[in-house]
Amino acid sequence: MKKLINAPENVVKEALAGMAAPHGDLLRVIDPNVVVRADAPRQGKVGIISGGGSGHEPMHGGFVGRGMLDAACAGDVFT
């Protein structure tokens, strides 16, 4: 077996949902493929956002949290 993918067109959305499921107290996912801090937006704070393609996984979403990114936009695989 090479990978666990239900459908290639849903891989990013499912990966982000899987990340948010156990960490709903820290982050939430909004469409299309955006991960944001659960407490965002915060008054008086400049938001820091990162974005990029999802080479093998939506990497930038893992950096959303306190003291890190406020949001991350995940592109399609290999974009």
Short mmCIF file of N, CA, C and O in Angstrom, two decimals, residues 27-62:
data_model
loop_
_atom_site.label_atom_id
_atom_site.label_comp_id
_atom_site.label_asym_id
_atom_site.label_seq_id
_atom_site.Cartn_x
_atom_site.Cartn_y
_atom_site.Cartn_z
N LEU A 27 -8.08 25.25 16.85
CA LEU A 27 -8.24 25.73 15.49
C LEU A 27 -9.54 25.25 14.89
O LEU A 27 -10.19 24.36 15.41
N ARG A 28 -9.90 25.89 13.78
CA ARG A 28 -11.09 25.49 13.03
C ARG A 28 -10.77 25.63 11.55
O ARG A 28 -9.87 26.37 11.16
N VAL A 29 -11.50 24.93 10.73
CA VAL A 29 -11.30 24.97 9.29
C VAL A 29 -12.51 25.63 8.67
O VAL A 29 -13.65 25.32 8.99
N ILE A 30 -12.24 26.59 7.79
CA ILE A 30 -13.30 27.23 7.03
C ILE A 30 -13.01 27.01 5.55
O ILE A 30 -11.86 26.84 5.15
N ASP A 31 -14.06 26.96 4.75
CA ASP A 31 -13.86 26.72 3.31
C ASP A 31 -13.42 27.99 2.63
O ASP A 31 -13.82 29.07 3.01
N PRO A 32 -12.65 27.92 1.60
CA PRO A 32 -12.04 26.73 1.02
C PRO A 32 -10.65 26.49 1.58
O PRO A 32 -9.74 27.28 1.36
N ASN A 33 -10.48 25.46 2.34
CA ASN A 33 -9.18 24.97 2.83
C ASN A 33 -8.38 26.00 3.62
O ASN A 33 -7.19 26.20 3.39
N VAL A 34 -9.03 26.67 4.55
CA VAL A 34 -8.35 27.66 5.38
C VAL A 34 -8.43 27.21 6.84
O VAL A 34 -9.50 26.91 7.35
N VAL A 35 -7.28 27.17 7.51
CA VAL A 35 -7.21 26.83 8.93
C VAL A 35 -7.00 28.13 9.69
O VAL A 35 -6.11 28.91 9.35
N VAL A 36 -7.82 28.38 10.71
CA VAL A 36 -7.68 29.59 11.53
C VAL A 36 -7.67 29.21 13.00
O VAL A 36 -8.20 28.17 13.40
N ARG A 37 -7.06 30.07 13.79
CA ARG A 37 -7.08 29.86 15.24
C ARG A 37 -8.52 29.89 15.72
O ARG A 37 -9.34 30.64 15.21
N ALA A 38 -8.82 29.11 16.72
CA ALA A 38 -10.19 29.06 17.24
C ALA A 38 -10.62 30.40 17.81
O ALA A 38 -11.80 30.74 17.77
N ASP A 39 -9.67 31.18 18.33
CA ASP A 39 -10.01 32.47 18.94
C ASP A 39 -9.82 33.65 17.98
O ASP A 39 -9.85 34.80 18.41
N ALA A 40 -9.64 33.40 16.70
CA ALA A 40 -9.44 34.47 15.72
C ALA A 40 -10.78 34.99 15.23
O ALA A 40 -11.76 34.25 15.20
N PRO A 41 -10.86 36.25 14.85
CA PRO A 41 -9.84 37.29 14.94
C PRO A 41 -9.76 37.88 16.34
O PRO A 41 -10.73 37.86 17.09
N ARG A 42 -8.59 38.39 16.67
CA ARG A 42 -8.37 39.00 17.98
C ARG A 42 -8.20 40.50 17.82
O ARG A 42 -7.40 40.95 17.01
N GLN A 43 -8.93 41.27 18.60
CA GLN A 43 -8.86 42.72 18.55
C GLN A 43 -7.46 43.21 18.91
O GLN A 43 -6.84 42.69 19.84
N GLY A 44 -6.96 44.17 18.15
CA GLY A 44 -5.67 44.78 18.44
C GLY A 44 -4.47 43.96 18.00
O GLY A 44 -3.34 44.32 18.29
N LYS A 45 -4.68 42.85 17.33
CA LYS A 45 -3.57 42.01 16.88
C LYS A 45 -3.55 41.95 15.37
O LYS A 45 -4.57 41.76 14.73
N VAL A 46 -2.37 42.13 14.81
CA VAL A 46 -2.20 41.96 13.37
C VAL A 46 -2.18 40.47 13.08
O VAL A 46 -1.44 39.72 13.72
N GLY A 47 -2.99 40.04 12.15
CA GLY A 47 -3.03 38.62 11.81
C GLY A 47 -1.87 38.22 10.93
O GLY A 47 -1.46 38.95 10.03
N ILE A 48 -1.31 37.05 11.20
CA ILE A 48 -0.22 36.51 10.40
C ILE A 48 -0.74 35.27 9.70
O ILE A 48 -1.20 34.32 10.35
N ILE A 49 -0.66 35.29 8.38
CA ILE A 49 -1.23 34.22 7.55
C ILE A 49 -0.15 33.68 6.62
O ILE A 49 0.64 34.44 6.09
N SER A 50 -0.14 32.38 6.44
CA SER A 50 0.77 31.75 5.50
C SER A 50 -0.05 30.93 4.52
O SER A 50 -1.16 30.50 4.84
N GLY A 51 0.49 30.74 3.37
CA GLY A 51 -0.22 29.93 2.39
C GLY A 51 0.74 29.24 1.46
O GLY A 51 1.91 29.60 1.36
N GLY A 52 0.26 28.24 0.80
CA GLY A 52 1.08 27.51 -0.14
C GLY A 52 0.34 26.29 -0.64
O GLY A 52 -0.76 25.99 -0.20
N GLY A 53 0.98 25.61 -1.54
CA GLY A 53 0.40 24.38 -2.05
C GLY A 53 0.49 23.28 -1.02
O GLY A 53 1.07 23.45 0.05
N SER A 54 -0.09 22.17 -1.30
CA SER A 54 -0.05 21.02 -0.41
C SER A 54 0.73 19.92 -1.11
O SER A 54 0.15 19.03 -1.72
N GLY A 55 2.05 20.01 -1.05
CA GLY A 55 2.90 19.04 -1.73
C GLY A 55 2.50 17.62 -1.43
O GLY A 55 1.88 16.94 -2.23
N HIS A 56 2.80 17.15 -0.26
CA HIS A 56 2.39 15.81 0.14
C HIS A 56 1.32 15.88 1.23
O HIS A 56 0.68 14.89 1.53
N GLU A 57 1.16 17.02 1.83
CA GLU A 57 0.14 17.26 2.84
C GLU A 57 0.02 18.76 3.02
O GLU A 57 0.92 19.50 2.66
N PRO A 58 -1.09 19.25 3.59
CA PRO A 58 -1.23 20.69 3.82
C PRO A 58 -0.40 21.14 5.02
O PRO A 58 -0.89 21.26 6.13
N MET A 59 0.89 21.38 4.80
CA MET A 59 1.87 21.63 5.84
C MET A 59 1.58 22.86 6.70
O MET A 59 1.65 22.80 7.92
N HIS A 60 1.28 23.98 6.12
CA HIS A 60 1.20 25.23 6.87
C HIS A 60 0.13 25.22 7.95
O HIS A 60 0.24 25.94 8.93
N GLY A 61 -0.90 24.42 7.81
CA GLY A 61 -1.95 24.33 8.83
C GLY A 61 -1.41 23.87 10.17
O GLY A 61 -1.97 24.20 11.21
N GLY A 62 -0.32 23.13 10.17
CA GLY A 62 0.28 22.66 11.42
C GLY A 62 0.98 23.74 12.21
O GLY A 62 1.37 23.52 13.35
#
